[in-house]
Amino acid sequence: MASGIGNIPRTIWWEDGKVLLVDQTRLPLVGDVLVCNTYDGVCTAIRTLAVRGAPALGVAAALGVALWVASESDGIATVDEFLGELDRVADEITATRPTAVNLFWGAERMKALTRDNADLPLPELKELVIAEALAMQAEDEERNRAIGAAGAALIEPGSRILTHCNAGSLATAYFGTALGVIFTAHEQGKVEGVWVDETRPVLQGARLTAWELKIAGVPSTLITDNMAASVMRAGLVDAVVVGADRIAANGDVANKIGTYGLAVLAKEHGIPFYVAAPTSTVDLTLASGDDIVIEERDPREVTGFTVSGTFEPDSPAASRAFDLLTESGAYALPVAKGHAMEITRKGGAYQFDGWFRMAPPGVDVFNPAFDVTPAAYVTAIITECGVARADYAASLAATCSGAGGLDEIRRG
Ligand code: MRU
């Protein structure tokens, strides 16, 4: 496949009154598109990480509400009832994951819109909600391009940049935040290479970021998370750029587990540590990162690993054997005690999804999905409104209050 930034993927979109999304649990080896017919389908996609990444979750929340309005609100006769039900749906969507504030922001914006326009006739109110969700999706892409431009200005020519998790096009409506900075700097000829942290336990770096960078033609090298210290000590990293799930008023940053360790390492090695995020990720209601709720996920993410892929049987006999296995459409195979594999027929090929145990059954597991990096480790926060630096309490408040458009905000 030809590479170039124009080829990066879109992850979620509205089509014929449905929400479509690329199933990120199976990327990069399987590129299934999931069709959500109900808002409950969107909730499942969020919970299972089929759609993920803070800004993409904001868009998913808005599109989920729009989907309910378009397909599931026909029986509602009055605006009052509509407002009550829409609030319930929005709250159900936000109950799916606790950390990324964009999810709450997306849902809250839909609630506020309907409250503010409660004097409209119901059909018009419904159209307004759907139009707003689509506008939020377009705005997210615009914001990411602005973040990319502001962040690329901080990148020195010849930079080797380390990133963690996936803050790319897949994690947003399009283009990405941290990867938006990298894509833009690459277009400006400033990027010598990107170190991609694999990002245990779900491997968003190895599966998603490595794939996006490859598609975009940005030179990159995959490392396991525990190699970052060593490449920094060897003088091979010039900047760290990551995304964020929630940024508190004092500049503390919640992001994928492992980010805090990278920030400490960057400080120790004199490497700038940049956070790229839209202002919708800044939560001025929280004084510090101590107040951010950190999601804990299924222990099976740590005790085993999941693989998805496709294969074509190489002989008619193998094909017939697999056809028998998958006669009913899908075959769940306990491949060994504690492991499981499912094979699904897809046209002439077969898709498999397996979970394989690595750790002993019954082992205790701690699996927080995010950590908090104290503001003192953050060199700058790159938003669509400009670059905020310490003192973050002042600079973030100014950035988020519409004093944006500034190239750089530096206080204290
Ligand atoms: O659990 P995930 O995959 O949703 O976590 C995503 C991250 O931590 C990203 O770095 C963050 O959402 C920023 S995405 C632009």
Coordinates of C-alpha atoms and ligand atoms in Angstrom, one line a residue:
M1 CA 0.0 0.0 0.0
A2 CA 1.3 3.5 -0.8
S3 CA 2.2 5.5 2.3
G4 CA 1.6 9.1 3.0
I5 CA -0.2 11.2 5.6
G6 CA -3.3 11.3 3.3
N7 CA -3.8 7.6 4.0
I8 CA -4.3 7.7 7.7
P9 CA -7.5 6.1 8.9
R10 CA -10.8 7.6 10.0
T11 CA -12.2 5.7 13.0
I12 CA -15.8 6.7 13.5
W13 CA -18.4 8.2 11.2
W14 CA -22.1 8.7 10.6
E15 CA -23.6 6.9 7.6
D16 CA -27.3 6.5 6.6
G17 CA -28.4 7.3 10.1
K18 CA -26.0 4.8 11.7
V19 CA -22.7 5.1 13.6
L20 CA -19.9 3.2 11.9
L21 CA -16.6 2.5 13.5
V22 CA -13.4 0.6 12.8
D23 CA -13.0 -2.2 15.4
Q24 CA -9.8 -1.1 17.1
T25 CA -9.6 -4.3 19.1
R26 CA -8.7 -6.2 16.0
L27 CA -6.4 -3.8 14.2
P28 CA -4.1 -3.9 12.5
L29 CA -4.5 -7.5 11.2
V30 CA -8.3 -7.3 10.8
G31 CA -10.0 -4.1 9.6
D32 CA -13.7 -4.8 10.5
V33 CA -16.1 -1.9 10.5
L34 CA -18.8 -2.2 13.2
V35 CA -22.3 -0.8 12.5
C36 CA -24.1 0.5 15.5
N37 CA -27.8 0.6 15.1
T38 CA -28.5 1.6 18.7
Y39 CA -26.8 3.8 21.3
D40 CA -26.4 0.6 23.3
G41 CA -24.1 -0.6 20.5
V42 CA -22.0 2.5 20.9
C43 CA -21.8 1.9 24.6
T44 CA -20.6 -1.6 24.0
A45 CA -18.0 -0.4 21.5
I46 CA -16.7 2.1 24.0
R47 CA -16.5 -0.4 26.9
T48 CA -14.7 -3.0 24.7
L49 CA -12.2 -0.4 23.3
A50 CA -13.5 -0.9 19.7
V51 CA -13.5 2.9 19.8
R52 CA -11.0 4.5 22.2
G53 CA -8.8 7.6 22.7
A54 CA -10.2 10.6 24.5
P55 CA -11.3 12.9 21.6
A56 CA -12.8 9.9 19.7
L57 CA -14.8 9.1 22.8
G58 CA -16.1 12.7 22.8
V59 CA -17.3 12.2 19.2
A60 CA -18.7 8.7 20.0
A61 CA -20.7 10.2 22.9
A62 CA -22.2 12.8 20.6
L63 CA -22.9 10.4 17.8
G64 CA -24.3 7.9 20.3
V65 CA -26.9 10.5 21.4
A66 CA -27.6 11.4 17.8
L67 CA -28.2 7.8 17.0
W68 CA -30.7 7.4 19.8
V69 CA -32.4 10.6 18.5
A70 CA -32.5 9.3 14.9
S71 CA -33.5 5.7 15.5
E72 CA -34.9 5.2 19.0
S73 CA -36.9 8.2 20.0
D74 CA -39.9 7.9 17.7
G75 CA -42.4 7.0 20.5
I76 CA -41.7 10.3 22.3
A77 CA -44.5 12.9 22.0
T78 CA -43.4 15.8 24.1
V79 CA -40.2 18.0 24.4
D80 CA -40.2 17.4 28.2
E81 CA -40.2 13.7 27.8
F82 CA -37.5 14.0 25.1
L83 CA -35.2 16.0 27.3
G84 CA -35.5 13.5 30.2
E85 CA -34.9 10.5 28.0
L86 CA -31.9 12.2 26.2
D87 CA -30.4 12.9 29.6
R88 CA -30.8 9.3 30.5
V89 CA -29.2 8.1 27.3
A90 CA -26.3 10.6 27.7
D91 CA -25.7 9.4 31.3
E92 CA -25.7 5.8 30.2
I93 CA -23.0 6.6 27.6
T94 CA -20.8 8.4 30.1
A95 CA -21.1 5.5 32.5
T96 CA -19.0 3.3 30.1
R97 CA -15.6 4.6 31.0
P98 CA -14.6 7.1 33.8
T99 CA -11.3 8.7 33.0
A100 CA -11.4 10.5 29.6
V101 CA -13.3 13.7 30.2
N102 CA -14.1 14.2 26.5
L103 CA -16.7 11.5 26.9
F104 CA -18.5 13.6 29.5
W105 CA -17.9 16.7 27.5
G106 CA -19.4 15.2 24.3
A107 CA -22.5 14.0 26.2
E108 CA -22.9 17.2 28.2
R109 CA -22.8 19.3 25.1
M110 CA -25.7 17.4 23.7
K111 CA -27.7 17.8 26.9
A112 CA -27.0 21.5 27.1
L113 CA -28.0 22.0 23.4
T114 CA -31.4 20.5 24.0
R115 CA -32.0 22.3 27.2
D116 CA -31.1 25.6 25.5
N117 CA -33.4 25.0 22.6
A118 CA -36.3 23.4 24.5
D119 CA -38.7 26.0 22.9
L120 CA -38.3 24.4 19.5
P121 CA -40.8 21.9 18.1
L122 CA -39.6 18.3 18.6
P123 CA -38.7 17.5 15.0
E124 CA -36.5 20.6 14.7
L125 CA -34.9 19.8 18.1
K126 CA -34.0 16.4 16.8
E127 CA -32.5 17.7 13.6
L128 CA -30.4 20.2 15.7
V129 CA -29.0 17.4 17.9
I130 CA -27.9 15.3 14.9
A131 CA -26.4 18.4 13.2
E132 CA -24.5 19.2 16.4
A133 CA -23.0 15.8 16.6
L134 CA -21.7 16.0 13.0
A135 CA -20.4 19.5 13.7
M136 CA -18.5 18.2 16.7
Q137 CA -16.8 15.6 14.6
A138 CA -15.7 18.2 12.0
E139 CA -14.5 20.5 14.8
D140 CA -12.4 17.8 16.3
E141 CA -10.4 17.3 13.1
E142 CA -9.9 21.1 12.9
R143 CA -8.7 21.2 16.5
N144 CA -6.2 18.4 15.8
R145 CA -4.8 20.2 12.8
A146 CA -4.3 23.4 15.0
I147 CA -2.7 21.3 17.7
G148 CA -0.4 19.8 15.0
A149 CA 0.7 23.2 13.8
A150 CA 1.3 24.6 17.3
G151 CA 3.2 21.5 18.4
A152 CA 5.3 21.1 15.3
A153 CA 6.7 24.6 16.0
L154 CA 8.3 23.2 19.2
I155 CA 10.0 20.3 17.3
E156 CA 13.6 20.8 16.3
P157 CA 14.8 19.7 12.9
G158 CA 16.2 16.2 13.0
S159 CA 14.2 15.2 16.0
R160 CA 13.8 11.7 17.3
I161 CA 10.4 11.6 19.1
L162 CA 9.1 9.1 21.6
T163 CA 5.4 8.5 21.9
H164 CA 3.2 6.3 24.1
C165 CA -0.1 4.6 23.5
N166 CA -2.1 5.9 20.5
A167 CA -3.0 9.5 20.2
G168 CA -3.3 9.3 16.5
S169 CA -6.1 9.6 14.0
L170 CA -7.7 6.5 15.5
A171 CA -7.9 8.2 18.9
T172 CA -9.7 11.2 17.4
A173 CA -12.2 12.1 14.7
Y174 CA -9.2 12.4 12.4
F175 CA -5.5 13.3 12.3
G176 CA -4.6 12.8 16.0
T177 CA -3.2 15.0 18.8
A178 CA 0.3 13.7 19.7
L179 CA 0.5 12.0 16.3
G180 CA -1.0 15.2 14.7
V181 CA 2.1 17.0 16.0
I182 CA 4.4 14.3 14.6
F183 CA 2.6 14.2 11.2
T184 CA 2.9 18.0 10.9
A185 CA 6.5 18.0 12.0
H186 CA 7.2 15.2 9.5
E187 CA 5.6 17.2 6.7
Q188 CA 7.9 20.0 7.6
G189 CA 10.9 17.6 7.3
K190 CA 11.8 17.8 11.0
V191 CA 11.3 14.2 12.1
E192 CA 14.2 11.8 11.9
G193 CA 12.3 9.0 13.5
V194 CA 9.7 8.0 16.1
W195 CA 10.2 5.6 19.0
V196 CA 6.8 3.8 19.5
D197 CA 6.3 2.4 23.0
E198 CA 4.3 -0.9 22.6
T199 CA 2.0 0.2 25.6
R200 CA 1.2 -2.8 27.7
P201 CA -1.3 -4.3 28.4
V202 CA -3.5 -3.5 25.4
L203 CA -0.7 -2.7 23.0
Q204 CA -2.2 0.5 21.5
G205 CA 1.4 1.5 20.5
A206 CA 2.4 -1.7 18.9
R207 CA -0.9 -2.3 17.1
L208 CA -2.3 1.2 16.4
T209 CA 0.5 3.8 16.5
A210 CA 3.0 1.6 14.6
W211 CA 0.4 1.0 12.0
E212 CA -0.6 4.6 11.6
L213 CA 3.0 5.8 11.3
K214 CA 3.7 3.1 8.7
I215 CA 0.6 4.1 6.7
A216 CA 1.7 7.7 6.9
G217 CA 5.3 7.0 5.9
V218 CA 6.8 8.4 9.1
P219 CA 10.0 6.4 10.0
S220 CA 9.4 4.6 13.3
T221 CA 10.8 2.0 15.5
L222 CA 8.8 -0.1 17.9
I223 CA 10.2 -0.8 21.4
T224 CA 8.8 -2.5 24.5
D225 CA 7.8 -0.1 27.3
N226 CA 10.8 -1.1 29.4
M227 CA 13.3 0.0 26.7
A228 CA 12.4 3.7 26.9
A229 CA 15.0 4.4 29.7
S230 CA 17.7 2.8 27.8
V231 CA 17.1 4.7 24.5
M232 CA 16.9 8.0 26.4
R233 CA 20.2 7.2 28.2
A234 CA 21.8 6.4 24.9
G235 CA 20.9 10.0 23.7
L236 CA 18.5 8.7 21.1
V237 CA 15.4 10.7 22.1
D238 CA 15.0 14.5 21.5
A239 CA 11.4 14.9 22.7
V240 CA 8.5 13.0 24.1
V241 CA 5.0 13.8 22.8
V242 CA 1.9 12.1 24.3
G243 CA -1.8 12.7 24.4
A244 CA -4.0 13.1 27.4
D245 CA -7.3 11.7 28.8
R246 CA -7.9 14.5 31.3
I247 CA -5.9 17.5 32.4
A248 CA -6.6 19.0 35.8
A249 CA -6.7 22.8 36.4
N250 CA -3.1 22.7 37.8
G251 CA -1.7 20.9 34.7
D252 CA -1.6 17.4 36.1
V253 CA -2.1 15.0 33.2
A254 CA -3.9 11.7 33.2
N255 CA -2.9 9.5 30.2
K256 CA -2.3 5.9 29.4
I257 CA -0.5 3.9 32.2
G258 CA 3.2 4.3 31.8
T259 CA 3.1 8.0 30.8
Y260 CA 4.2 9.1 34.3
G261 CA 7.3 6.9 34.2
L262 CA 8.3 8.4 30.8
A263 CA 7.9 11.9 32.2
V264 CA 10.2 11.2 35.1
L265 CA 12.7 9.6 32.7
A266 CA 12.5 12.6 30.3
K267 CA 13.2 15.0 33.2
E268 CA 16.1 13.0 34.4
H269 CA 17.6 13.0 30.9
G270 CA 16.8 16.7 30.1
I271 CA 14.3 15.8 27.3
P272 CA 11.3 18.0 26.8
F273 CA 8.0 16.3 27.7
Y274 CA 5.1 17.6 25.7
V275 CA 1.4 16.8 26.1
A276 CA -0.9 17.4 23.1
A277 CA -4.6 17.6 23.7
P278 CA -7.7 19.7 22.8
T279 CA -9.1 22.1 25.4
S280 CA -12.0 19.7 25.7
T281 CA -9.6 17.4 27.6
V282 CA -8.9 20.1 30.2
D283 CA -11.1 19.7 33.2
L284 CA -11.0 23.0 35.1
T285 CA -13.5 21.6 37.7
L286 CA -10.7 19.4 39.1
A287 CA -8.0 21.2 41.2
S288 CA -5.4 18.5 40.7
G289 CA -4.8 15.1 39.2
D290 CA -5.5 13.5 42.6
D291 CA -9.2 14.0 41.8
I292 CA -9.1 12.1 38.5
V293 CA -10.9 8.8 38.6
I294 CA -8.6 6.1 37.1
E295 CA -10.3 3.3 35.3
E296 CA -9.4 -0.3 36.3
R297 CA -9.8 -2.8 33.6
D298 CA -10.3 -6.6 33.2
P299 CA -7.4 -8.6 34.7
R300 CA -7.4 -10.7 31.6
E301 CA -5.7 -7.8 29.7
V302 CA -2.7 -8.5 31.9
T303 CA -2.9 -12.3 32.5
G304 CA -3.1 -13.1 28.8
F305 CA -3.0 -11.7 25.3
T306 CA -5.5 -11.4 22.5
V307 CA -4.7 -12.0 18.9
S308 CA -6.9 -11.4 15.9
G309 CA -6.1 -12.2 12.3
T310 CA -7.3 -13.7 9.1
F311 CA -6.1 -16.6 7.0
E312 CA -7.0 -18.2 3.8
P313 CA -6.9 -22.0 3.8
D314 CA -4.2 -23.1 1.3
S315 CA -5.9 -26.2 0.0
P316 CA -9.5 -27.3 -0.8
A317 CA -9.3 -29.9 1.9
A318 CA -8.3 -27.4 4.6
S319 CA -11.0 -25.1 3.3
R320 CA -13.6 -27.9 3.6
A321 CA -12.4 -28.7 7.1
F322 CA -12.7 -25.1 8.2
D323 CA -16.1 -24.9 6.5
L324 CA -17.3 -27.7 8.6
L325 CA -15.9 -26.0 11.7
T326 CA -17.6 -22.8 10.9
E327 CA -20.8 -24.1 9.4
S328 CA -22.9 -22.2 11.9
G329 CA -21.0 -19.0 11.1
A330 CA -18.7 -19.1 14.1
Y331 CA -16.8 -21.7 16.1
A332 CA -15.6 -21.2 19.6
L333 CA -12.7 -23.5 20.3
P334 CA -11.2 -24.1 23.7
V335 CA -7.7 -24.6 22.2
A336 CA -6.2 -25.6 25.6
K337 CA -7.2 -25.3 29.2
G338 CA -7.9 -21.6 29.9
H339 CA -7.3 -20.4 26.4
A340 CA -10.0 -19.8 23.8
M341 CA -10.2 -19.2 20.1
E342 CA -13.1 -18.2 17.9
I343 CA -13.1 -18.8 14.1
T344 CA -15.5 -17.0 11.9
R345 CA -16.1 -17.5 8.2
K346 CA -15.6 -14.4 6.2
G347 CA -16.2 -14.9 2.5
G348 CA -13.5 -17.2 1.3
A349 CA -11.3 -16.5 4.3
Y350 CA -11.4 -17.2 8.0
Q351 CA -11.0 -14.7 10.9
F352 CA -9.7 -15.8 14.3
D353 CA -9.9 -14.2 17.7
G354 CA -8.0 -15.8 20.4
W355 CA -7.1 -15.1 24.1
F356 CA -4.1 -17.0 25.4
R357 CA -3.2 -17.2 29.1
M358 CA 0.3 -16.3 30.1
A359 CA 0.0 -16.0 33.9
P360 CA -1.0 -18.7 36.4
P361 CA -4.8 -19.0 36.9
G362 CA -5.9 -17.2 40.1
V363 CA -3.0 -14.7 40.2
D364 CA -3.9 -11.3 41.7
V365 CA -3.8 -8.5 39.2
F366 CA -3.8 -4.7 39.4
N367 CA -4.7 -3.2 36.0
P368 CA -5.2 0.6 36.1
A369 CA -5.6 1.9 32.5
F370 CA -4.2 5.4 33.2
D371 CA -1.7 7.2 35.5
V372 CA -1.3 10.9 36.5
T373 CA 1.8 12.8 35.6
P374 CA 2.3 15.8 37.9
A375 CA 2.5 19.1 36.1
A376 CA 6.1 19.6 37.3
Y377 CA 7.2 17.0 34.7
V378 CA 5.3 18.6 31.8
T379 CA 7.3 21.0 29.6
A380 CA 4.3 22.3 27.8
I381 CA 0.6 21.5 27.0
I382 CA -0.2 21.9 23.3
T383 CA -3.8 22.8 22.7
E384 CA -5.7 24.1 19.6
C385 CA -5.7 27.5 21.3
G386 CA -1.9 27.7 21.9
V387 CA 0.9 26.3 24.0
A388 CA 0.4 26.5 27.8
R389 CA 3.4 26.4 30.1
A390 CA 3.8 26.5 33.9
D391 CA 2.2 28.1 35.9
Y392 CA -0.5 25.9 34.4
A393 CA -3.3 27.1 36.8
A394 CA -3.1 30.5 35.1
S395 CA -2.1 29.5 31.6
L396 CA -4.7 26.7 31.2
A397 CA -7.4 29.0 32.6
A398 CA -6.5 31.6 30.0
T399 CA -6.3 29.0 27.2
C400 CA -9.6 27.5 27.9
S401 CA -11.5 30.8 28.5
G402 CA -11.2 31.9 24.9
A403 CA -8.1 33.9 25.4
G404 CA -6.8 31.3 23.0
G405 CA -5.4 32.0 19.6
L406 CA -2.2 32.8 21.5
D407 CA 0.9 31.2 20.2
E408 CA 2.3 30.8 23.6
I409 CA 0.9 31.4 27.1
R410 CA 3.6 31.6 29.8
R411 CA 2.8 32.7 33.3
G412 CA 4.5 32.7 36.6
Ligands
MRU1 O1 -7.5 3.2 26.9 P1 -7.4 4.1 25.7 O2 -6.8 3.4 24.5 O3 -8.7 4.8 25.4 O4 -6.3 5.2 26.2 C1 -6.0 6.2 25.3 C2 -4.9 7.1 25.7 O5 -4.5 7.0 26.9 C3 -4.5 8.2 24.8 O6 -3.2 8.5 25.0 C4 -5.4 9.5 25.1 O7 -6.7 9.1 25.1 C5 -5.1 10.5 24.1 S1 -5.8 10.2 22.6 C6 -5.6 11.5 21.5

